[in-house]
Structures are given as structure tokens and as C-alpha cells.
Amino acid sequence: MTWLEEALSNPVITDRVPEATLQTIWMTGLSSLITVLLGLPLGLALVVTAPGGLRPSRTLNTVLSTVVNIGRSIPFIILMVAIIPLTRLLTGTTFGWQSAVVPLSVAAIPFFARLVENAVRDVSPGKIEAAQMVGASRLGIVGGVLVREALPGIVGGITVTVITLVSYSAMAGALGAEGLGALAINHGYQRFQADVMVVTVVVIVVLVQLIQMLGDLAVRLVDHR
């Protein structure tokens, strides 16, 4: 019997891998959605309140930057443990893929906010000045100029963030979350089932490649420069 035949005859692979894959997709997808919904306005606020921004505010910008920097500096595995009370408050549990959405989102929001900030800063100041000359409001400039012109960079940032969340979701498996990471740890590592480890790694690699391909396609679709 070949290695592949042995792997396909393993009930952990045939029964648990599809379920774990869906769990990983769900926790990554939901945390990505929350990250974009909260991280996008946070990144825009960093740009708008910065010196030379549409509405400069040194105090607010310093506070936001500090919060973002603190969020980015805490390793995910430590962050996941530190916010267990918040996770239990919001989800009612600290086990399962649903509970992992909370720390995944908290970890990814400041990361994505910085990506948004960097993308928006690349927008030509001349386009902002042109919008101001025709009487556009601050909100109109943010949505119609900053976001629109930085959209390829923002979409690229979303792609990077989603791929990062796939990696984080695997680490979350070490602390009670479900998904491919938990399967690799519980069976591939602790029970010395090398075939399970190999299959989970292959599935994760395939997921990352698909996300990157879709992200690159989306960037090309929104890039009209």
C-alpha cells in the first residue's frame, strides 16, 4: 500500500479534514469581515487626523497610533490568552472556532489599519486639493478621493490580512479553537500521525494560494489608473 493510499484510508483525514477546513474558512472569513469593517475606518482616521490631514488632531492621532502600535506588538498567542474574559463575554465560550473569531479580529484590526494608512498616504495630494477646490466635503473627499484612489492598495491589504488570519487560525488551534491547526496539533503532532500533518499543511497552502489568486484578480479589477 502506497503512502497516499494509507493516508486516504485514515479516518481522521477522510472525516475530519473536510470539517476542519470549513471551520478554518468560517473563522477566517468572519474575522476578516469584522477586521475590514473596523480596520478601514481606523486606518482612514489615522490619515485624516495626522499633521497635514483633512482634520489634523495631534492628540487624537497620538491616541489612535498608540492603540494600533500596542495591538500590533502583542504576539497573537499571548493576545488570545489575555482577552479570554472578553472572548467569553462576547461568545459565551472559549472553545471552538466561534470563540477564535474574537482574538483573530482584535489581532488583525490594527494590522489592517496600518495597511490602509499606508495605501491612503500614497494618494496624490494634487487630487485632494482639486476636490477641495470644487467644494467637496471632508467626507466626500475621504470616500470619493482617498478610498477610491487607494482602493487597489486597500484590496491588496485585505488579501495580506486574510492570509495572515489563516496563519493565526492555525495557531489558535493550540488553545482550543477548532480548524486545521487543531487537527495538525492534536493528531499530527501529539499522536505522531505524519500523514495528518502533511495533509493539513497541503490544505492550508492551497487555501493561501487561492486567497492570493483571488486577491490579485480583485486588485486588477479595481485598479483603473
PDB file of C-alpha atoms in Angstrom:
ATOM      1  CA  MET A   1       0.000   0.000   0.000  1.00  0.00           C
ATOM      2  CA  THR A   2       1.416   3.376  -1.004  1.00  0.00           C
ATOM      3  CA  TRP A   3       1.687   6.347   1.342  1.00  0.00           C
ATOM      4  CA  LEU A   4      -1.196   8.079  -0.446  1.00  0.00           C
ATOM      5  CA  GLU A   5      -3.451   5.035  -0.108  1.00  0.00           C
ATOM      6  CA  GLU A   6      -2.625   4.807   3.596  1.00  0.00           C
ATOM      7  CA  ALA A   7      -3.390   8.482   4.059  1.00  0.00           C
ATOM      8  CA  LEU A   8      -6.715   8.213   2.253  1.00  0.00           C
ATOM      9  CA  SER A   9      -7.663   5.222   4.398  1.00  0.00           C
ATOM     10  CA  ASN A  10      -7.060   7.193   7.604  1.00  0.00           C
ATOM     11  CA  PRO A  11     -10.496   8.152   9.031  1.00  0.00           C
ATOM     12  CA  VAL A  12      -9.014  11.298  10.597  1.00  0.00           C
ATOM     13  CA  ILE A  13      -8.143  12.562   7.118  1.00  0.00           C
ATOM     14  CA  THR A  14     -11.297  11.446   5.332  1.00  0.00           C
ATOM     15  CA  ASP A  15     -13.730  12.523   8.070  1.00  0.00           C
ATOM     16  CA  ARG A  16     -12.055  15.348   9.974  1.00  0.00           C
ATOM     17  CA  VAL A  17     -10.064  17.280   7.354  1.00  0.00           C
ATOM     18  CA  PRO A  18     -13.129  18.479   5.362  1.00  0.00           C
ATOM     19  CA  GLU A  19     -14.844  19.583   8.588  1.00  0.00           C
ATOM     20  CA  ALA A  20     -11.689  21.281   9.884  1.00  0.00           C
ATOM     21  CA  THR A  21     -11.242  23.045   6.541  1.00  0.00           C
ATOM     22  CA  LEU A  22     -14.742  24.504   6.742  1.00  0.00           C
ATOM     23  CA  GLN A  23     -14.111  25.608  10.325  1.00  0.00           C
ATOM     24  CA  THR A  24     -10.928  27.381   9.252  1.00  0.00           C
ATOM     25  CA  ILE A  25     -12.762  29.072   6.382  1.00  0.00           C
ATOM     26  CA  TRP A  26     -15.580  30.201   8.671  1.00  0.00           C
ATOM     27  CA  MET A  27     -13.352  31.631  11.395  1.00  0.00           C
ATOM     28  CA  THR A  28     -11.087  33.310   8.841  1.00  0.00           C
ATOM     29  CA  GLY A  29     -13.997  34.690   6.837  1.00  0.00           C
ATOM     30  CA  LEU A  30     -15.893  36.157   9.794  1.00  0.00           C
ATOM     31  CA  SER A  31     -12.802  37.654  11.403  1.00  0.00           C
ATOM     32  CA  SER A  32     -11.777  39.117   8.028  1.00  0.00           C
ATOM     33  CA  LEU A  33     -15.174  40.775   7.647  1.00  0.00           C
ATOM     34  CA  ILE A  34     -15.006  42.274  11.144  1.00  0.00           C
ATOM     35  CA  THR A  35     -11.422  43.389  10.523  1.00  0.00           C
ATOM     36  CA  VAL A  36     -12.317  45.244   7.328  1.00  0.00           C
ATOM     37  CA  LEU A  37     -15.413  46.871   8.837  1.00  0.00           C
ATOM     38  CA  LEU A  38     -13.457  48.221  11.831  1.00  0.00           C
ATOM     39  CA  GLY A  39      -9.926  48.457  10.468  1.00  0.00           C
ATOM     40  CA  LEU A  40     -10.816  50.533   7.393  1.00  0.00           C
ATOM     41  CA  PRO A  41     -12.295  53.493   9.300  1.00  0.00           C
ATOM     42  CA  LEU A  42      -9.480  53.242  11.840  1.00  0.00           C
ATOM     43  CA  GLY A  43      -6.867  53.466   9.093  1.00  0.00           C
ATOM     44  CA  LEU A  44      -8.667  56.393   7.490  1.00  0.00           C
ATOM     45  CA  ALA A  45      -8.867  58.145  10.868  1.00  0.00           C
ATOM     46  CA  LEU A  46      -5.092  57.806  11.230  1.00  0.00           C
ATOM     47  CA  VAL A  47      -4.630  59.633   7.930  1.00  0.00           C
ATOM     48  CA  VAL A  48      -7.309  62.278   8.430  1.00  0.00           C
ATOM     49  CA  THR A  49      -6.107  63.270  11.923  1.00  0.00           C
ATOM     50  CA  ALA A  50      -2.399  63.244  11.067  1.00  0.00           C
ATOM     51  CA  PRO A  51      -0.481  66.542  10.651  1.00  0.00           C
ATOM     52  CA  GLY A  52      -1.405  67.857   7.218  1.00  0.00           C
ATOM     53  CA  GLY A  53      -4.526  65.702   7.094  1.00  0.00           C
ATOM     54  CA  LEU A  54      -8.057  66.811   6.332  1.00  0.00           C
ATOM     55  CA  ARG A  55      -8.764  67.386  10.028  1.00  0.00           C
ATOM     56  CA  PRO A  56      -5.494  67.360  11.965  1.00  0.00           C
ATOM     57  CA  SER A  57      -5.672  66.459  15.638  1.00  0.00           C
ATOM     58  CA  ARG A  58      -2.366  65.675  17.297  1.00  0.00           C
ATOM     59  CA  THR A  59      -3.989  64.317  20.466  1.00  0.00           C
ATOM     60  CA  LEU A  60      -6.441  62.003  18.710  1.00  0.00           C
ATOM     61  CA  ASN A  61      -3.828  60.844  16.213  1.00  0.00           C
ATOM     62  CA  THR A  62      -1.387  60.046  19.009  1.00  0.00           C
ATOM     63  CA  VAL A  63      -4.016  58.046  20.889  1.00  0.00           C
ATOM     64  CA  LEU A  64      -5.038  56.092  17.785  1.00  0.00           C
ATOM     65  CA  SER A  65      -1.421  55.427  16.788  1.00  0.00           C
ATOM     66  CA  THR A  66      -0.582  54.228  20.294  1.00  0.00           C
ATOM     67  CA  VAL A  67      -3.544  51.841  20.357  1.00  0.00           C
ATOM     68  CA  VAL A  68      -2.640  50.478  16.939  1.00  0.00           C
ATOM     69  CA  ASN A  69       1.021  50.060  17.864  1.00  0.00           C
ATOM     70  CA  ILE A  70       0.158  48.235  21.084  1.00  0.00           C
ATOM     71  CA  GLY A  71      -2.221  45.929  19.221  1.00  0.00           C
ATOM     72  CA  ARG A  72       0.408  45.099  16.630  1.00  0.00           C
ATOM     73  CA  SER A  73       3.165  44.489  19.167  1.00  0.00           C
ATOM     74  CA  ILE A  74       1.447  41.745  21.186  1.00  0.00           C
ATOM     75  CA  PRO A  75       2.133  38.218  19.846  1.00  0.00           C
ATOM     76  CA  PHE A  76      -1.102  36.527  18.809  1.00  0.00           C
ATOM     77  CA  ILE A  77      -0.787  33.542  21.122  1.00  0.00           C
ATOM     78  CA  ILE A  78      -0.354  35.885  24.133  1.00  0.00           C
ATOM     79  CA  LEU A  79      -3.181  38.154  22.964  1.00  0.00           C
ATOM     80  CA  MET A  80      -5.508  35.178  22.674  1.00  0.00           C
ATOM     81  CA  VAL A  81      -4.872  34.245  26.302  1.00  0.00           C
ATOM     82  CA  ALA A  82      -5.017  37.835  27.558  1.00  0.00           C
ATOM     83  CA  ILE A  83      -8.501  38.535  26.197  1.00  0.00           C
ATOM     84  CA  ILE A  84     -10.117  35.262  27.288  1.00  0.00           C
ATOM     85  CA  PRO A  85     -12.596  37.185  29.511  1.00  0.00           C
ATOM     86  CA  LEU A  86     -13.647  39.323  26.523  1.00  0.00           C
ATOM     87  CA  THR A  87     -13.958  36.243  24.345  1.00  0.00           C
ATOM     88  CA  ARG A  88     -16.147  34.513  26.929  1.00  0.00           C
ATOM     89  CA  LEU A  89     -18.259  37.663  27.319  1.00  0.00           C
ATOM     90  CA  LEU A  90     -18.909  38.003  23.573  1.00  0.00           C
ATOM     91  CA  THR A  91     -19.273  34.344  22.580  1.00  0.00           C
ATOM     92  CA  GLY A  92     -20.143  32.575  25.823  1.00  0.00           C
ATOM     93  CA  THR A  93     -17.246  30.141  25.426  1.00  0.00           C
ATOM     94  CA  THR A  94     -13.504  29.970  24.915  1.00  0.00           C
ATOM     95  CA  PHE A  95     -13.535  26.786  22.841  1.00  0.00           C
ATOM     96  CA  GLY A  96     -14.486  26.174  19.232  1.00  0.00           C
ATOM     97  CA  TRP A  97     -13.930  28.149  16.066  1.00  0.00           C
ATOM     98  CA  GLN A  98     -16.566  30.739  17.019  1.00  0.00           C
ATOM     99  CA  SER A  99     -14.559  31.856  20.048  1.00  0.00           C
ATOM    100  CA  ALA A 100     -11.423  32.231  17.916  1.00  0.00           C
ATOM    101  CA  VAL A 101     -13.110  34.969  15.855  1.00  0.00           C
ATOM    102  CA  VAL A 102     -12.723  37.457  18.719  1.00  0.00           C
ATOM    103  CA  PRO A 103      -8.929  37.274  19.200  1.00  0.00           C
ATOM    104  CA  LEU A 104      -8.383  36.911  15.456  1.00  0.00           C
ATOM    105  CA  SER A 105     -10.278  40.149  14.844  1.00  0.00           C
ATOM    106  CA  VAL A 106      -8.596  42.007  17.698  1.00  0.00           C
ATOM    107  CA  ALA A 107      -5.176  40.992  16.378  1.00  0.00           C
ATOM    108  CA  ALA A 108      -5.913  41.807  12.740  1.00  0.00           C
ATOM    109  CA  ILE A 109      -7.696  45.171  13.081  1.00  0.00           C
ATOM    110  CA  PRO A 110      -4.585  47.244  13.970  1.00  0.00           C
ATOM    111  CA  PHE A 111      -2.537  45.339  11.391  1.00  0.00           C
ATOM    112  CA  PHE A 112      -5.027  46.108   8.634  1.00  0.00           C
ATOM    113  CA  ALA A 113      -5.443  49.708   9.810  1.00  0.00           C
ATOM    114  CA  ARG A 114      -1.736  50.343   9.178  1.00  0.00           C
ATOM    115  CA  LEU A 115      -2.011  48.806   5.716  1.00  0.00           C
ATOM    116  CA  VAL A 116      -4.928  51.121   4.948  1.00  0.00           C
ATOM    117  CA  GLU A 117      -2.989  54.105   6.276  1.00  0.00           C
ATOM    118  CA  ASN A 118      -0.004  53.310   4.064  1.00  0.00           C
ATOM    119  CA  ALA A 119      -2.204  52.828   0.995  1.00  0.00           C
ATOM    120  CA  VAL A 120      -4.097  56.102   1.529  1.00  0.00           C
ATOM    121  CA  ARG A 121      -0.906  58.093   2.127  1.00  0.00           C
ATOM    122  CA  ASP A 122       0.168  57.229  -1.417  1.00  0.00           C
ATOM    123  CA  VAL A 123      -2.774  59.167  -2.894  1.00  0.00           C
ATOM    124  CA  SER A 124      -1.546  62.227  -4.772  1.00  0.00           C
ATOM    125  CA  PRO A 125      -2.052  65.438  -2.764  1.00  0.00           C
ATOM    126  CA  GLY A 126      -2.992  67.173  -6.029  1.00  0.00           C
ATOM    127  CA  LYS A 127      -6.179  65.103  -6.294  1.00  0.00           C
ATOM    128  CA  ILE A 128      -7.146  66.055  -2.759  1.00  0.00           C
ATOM    129  CA  GLU A 129      -6.513  69.721  -3.475  1.00  0.00           C
ATOM    130  CA  ALA A 130      -8.572  69.507  -6.671  1.00  0.00           C
ATOM    131  CA  ALA A 131     -11.504  68.076  -4.724  1.00  0.00           C
ATOM    132  CA  GLN A 132     -11.197  70.830  -2.121  1.00  0.00           C
ATOM    133  CA  MET A 133     -11.188  73.492  -4.849  1.00  0.00           C
ATOM    134  CA  VAL A 134     -14.525  72.306  -6.212  1.00  0.00           C
ATOM    135  CA  GLY A 135     -16.035  72.436  -2.717  1.00  0.00           C
ATOM    136  CA  ALA A 136     -16.124  68.753  -1.818  1.00  0.00           C
ATOM    137  CA  SER A 137     -16.834  67.998   1.831  1.00  0.00           C
ATOM    138  CA  ARG A 138     -14.335  66.188   4.044  1.00  0.00           C
ATOM    139  CA  LEU A 139     -16.495  63.065   3.980  1.00  0.00           C
ATOM    140  CA  GLY A 140     -16.798  63.324   0.215  1.00  0.00           C
ATOM    141  CA  ILE A 141     -13.029  63.601  -0.150  1.00  0.00           C
ATOM    142  CA  VAL A 142     -12.461  60.594   2.111  1.00  0.00           C
ATOM    143  CA  GLY A 143     -14.883  58.392   0.190  1.00  0.00           C
ATOM    144  CA  GLY A 144     -14.585  59.821  -3.291  1.00  0.00           C
ATOM    145  CA  VAL A 145     -10.867  60.541  -3.426  1.00  0.00           C
ATOM    146  CA  LEU A 146      -8.878  58.814  -0.686  1.00  0.00           C
ATOM    147  CA  VAL A 147     -10.654  55.455  -0.682  1.00  0.00           C
ATOM    148  CA  ARG A 148     -11.269  55.411  -4.419  1.00  0.00           C
ATOM    149  CA  GLU A 149      -7.696  56.210  -5.382  1.00  0.00           C
ATOM    150  CA  ALA A 150      -6.210  53.911  -2.737  1.00  0.00           C
ATOM    151  CA  LEU A 151      -8.614  51.035  -3.492  1.00  0.00           C
ATOM    152  CA  PRO A 152      -6.028  48.762  -5.186  1.00  0.00           C
ATOM    153  CA  GLY A 153      -3.726  49.124  -2.193  1.00  0.00           C
ATOM    154  CA  ILE A 154      -6.595  48.568   0.227  1.00  0.00           C
ATOM    155  CA  VAL A 155      -7.707  45.420  -1.600  1.00  0.00           C
ATOM    156  CA  GLY A 156      -4.115  44.218  -1.579  1.00  0.00           C
ATOM    157  CA  GLY A 157      -4.042  44.887   2.160  1.00  0.00           C
ATOM    158  CA  ILE A 158      -7.195  42.836   2.613  1.00  0.00           C
ATOM    159  CA  THR A 159      -5.532  39.939   0.808  1.00  0.00           C
ATOM    160  CA  VAL A 160      -2.452  40.125   3.040  1.00  0.00           C
ATOM    161  CA  THR A 161      -4.650  40.335   6.137  1.00  0.00           C
ATOM    162  CA  VAL A 162      -6.787  37.319   5.208  1.00  0.00           C
ATOM    163  CA  ILE A 163      -3.677  35.218   4.583  1.00  0.00           C
ATOM    164  CA  THR A 164      -2.290  36.343   7.939  1.00  0.00           C
ATOM    165  CA  LEU A 165      -5.548  35.313   9.591  1.00  0.00           C
ATOM    166  CA  VAL A 166      -5.239  31.837   8.083  1.00  0.00           C
ATOM    167  CA  SER A 167      -1.871  31.535   9.830  1.00  0.00           C
ATOM    168  CA  TYR A 168      -3.290  32.938  13.074  1.00  0.00           C
ATOM    169  CA  SER A 169      -6.204  30.483  12.918  1.00  0.00           C
ATOM    170  CA  ALA A 170      -3.721  27.618  12.826  1.00  0.00           C
ATOM    171  CA  MET A 171      -2.044  28.980  15.984  1.00  0.00           C
ATOM    172  CA  ALA A 172      -5.454  29.347  17.616  1.00  0.00           C
ATOM    173  CA  GLY A 173      -5.808  25.578  17.378  1.00  0.00           C
ATOM    174  CA  ALA A 174      -3.254  25.275  20.178  1.00  0.00           C
ATOM    175  CA  LEU A 175      -5.654  26.979  22.598  1.00  0.00           C
ATOM    176  CA  GLY A 176      -8.924  25.225  21.990  1.00  0.00           C
ATOM    177  CA  ALA A 177     -10.021  26.594  18.642  1.00  0.00           C
ATOM    178  CA  GLU A 178     -11.055  24.095  16.009  1.00  0.00           C
ATOM    179  CA  GLY A 179      -9.917  24.003  12.398  1.00  0.00           C
ATOM    180  CA  LEU A 180      -6.883  22.720  10.561  1.00  0.00           C
ATOM    181  CA  GLY A 181      -4.444  23.997  13.188  1.00  0.00           C
ATOM    182  CA  ALA A 182      -6.123  21.989  15.966  1.00  0.00           C
ATOM    183  CA  LEU A 183      -6.188  18.906  13.763  1.00  0.00           C
ATOM    184  CA  ALA A 184      -2.480  19.221  12.973  1.00  0.00           C
ATOM    185  CA  ILE A 185      -1.580  19.655  16.645  1.00  0.00           C
ATOM    186  CA  ASN A 186      -3.922  17.068  18.169  1.00  0.00           C
ATOM    187  CA  HIS A 187      -3.333  14.316  15.634  1.00  0.00           C
ATOM    188  CA  GLY A 188      -0.316  15.208  13.541  1.00  0.00           C
ATOM    189  CA  TYR A 189       1.928  16.285  16.425  1.00  0.00           C
ATOM    190  CA  GLN A 190       0.620  14.781  19.667  1.00  0.00           C
ATOM    191  CA  ARG A 191      -0.343  11.415  18.165  1.00  0.00           C
ATOM    192  CA  PHE A 192       2.555  11.282  15.703  1.00  0.00           C
ATOM    193  CA  GLN A 193       0.329  10.934  12.629  1.00  0.00           C
ATOM    194  CA  ALA A 194       2.634  12.370   9.995  1.00  0.00           C
ATOM    195  CA  ASP A 195       0.119  11.856   7.195  1.00  0.00           C
ATOM    196  CA  VAL A 196      -2.403  14.090   9.003  1.00  0.00           C
ATOM    197  CA  MET A 197       0.237  16.784   9.444  1.00  0.00           C
ATOM    198  CA  VAL A 198       1.193  16.656   5.760  1.00  0.00           C
ATOM    199  CA  VAL A 199      -2.408  16.794   4.550  1.00  0.00           C
ATOM    200  CA  THR A 200      -3.317  19.746   6.797  1.00  0.00           C
ATOM    201  CA  VAL A 201      -0.239  21.661   5.632  1.00  0.00           C
ATOM    202  CA  VAL A 202      -1.143  20.981   1.993  1.00  0.00           C
ATOM    203  CA  VAL A 203      -4.735  22.169   2.536  1.00  0.00           C
ATOM    204  CA  ILE A 204      -3.522  25.372   4.237  1.00  0.00           C
ATOM    205  CA  VAL A 205      -1.093  26.043   1.385  1.00  0.00           C
ATOM    206  CA  VAL A 206      -3.879  25.549  -1.161  1.00  0.00           C
ATOM    207  CA  LEU A 207      -6.164  27.930   0.767  1.00  0.00           C
ATOM    208  CA  VAL A 208      -3.458  30.596   0.860  1.00  0.00           C
ATOM    209  CA  GLN A 209      -2.787  30.226  -2.859  1.00  0.00           C
ATOM    210  CA  LEU A 210      -6.490  30.564  -3.681  1.00  0.00           C
ATOM    211  CA  ILE A 211      -6.816  33.663  -1.489  1.00  0.00           C
ATOM    212  CA  GLN A 212      -3.767  35.241  -3.140  1.00  0.00           C
ATOM    213  CA  MET A 213      -5.076  34.489  -6.640  1.00  0.00           C
ATOM    214  CA  LEU A 214      -8.494  35.966  -5.850  1.00  0.00           C
ATOM    215  CA  GLY A 215      -6.854  38.989  -4.208  1.00  0.00           C
ATOM    216  CA  ASP A 216      -4.617  39.632  -7.222  1.00  0.00           C
ATOM    217  CA  LEU A 217      -7.636  39.371  -9.513  1.00  0.00           C
ATOM    218  CA  ALA A 218      -9.611  41.811  -7.367  1.00  0.00           C
ATOM    219  CA  VAL A 219      -6.726  44.310  -7.410  1.00  0.00           C
ATOM    220  CA  ARG A 220      -6.607  44.206 -11.208  1.00  0.00           C
ATOM    221  CA  LEU A 221     -10.373  44.728 -11.405  1.00  0.00           C
ATOM    222  CA  VAL A 222     -10.383  47.831  -9.184  1.00  0.00           C
ATOM    223  CA  ASP A 223      -7.165  49.356 -10.492  1.00  0.00           C
ATOM    224  CA  HIS A 224      -8.188  51.892 -13.158  1.00  0.00           C
ATOM    225  CA  ARG A 225      -5.042  54.005 -13.034  1.00  0.00           C
TER     226      ARG A 225
END
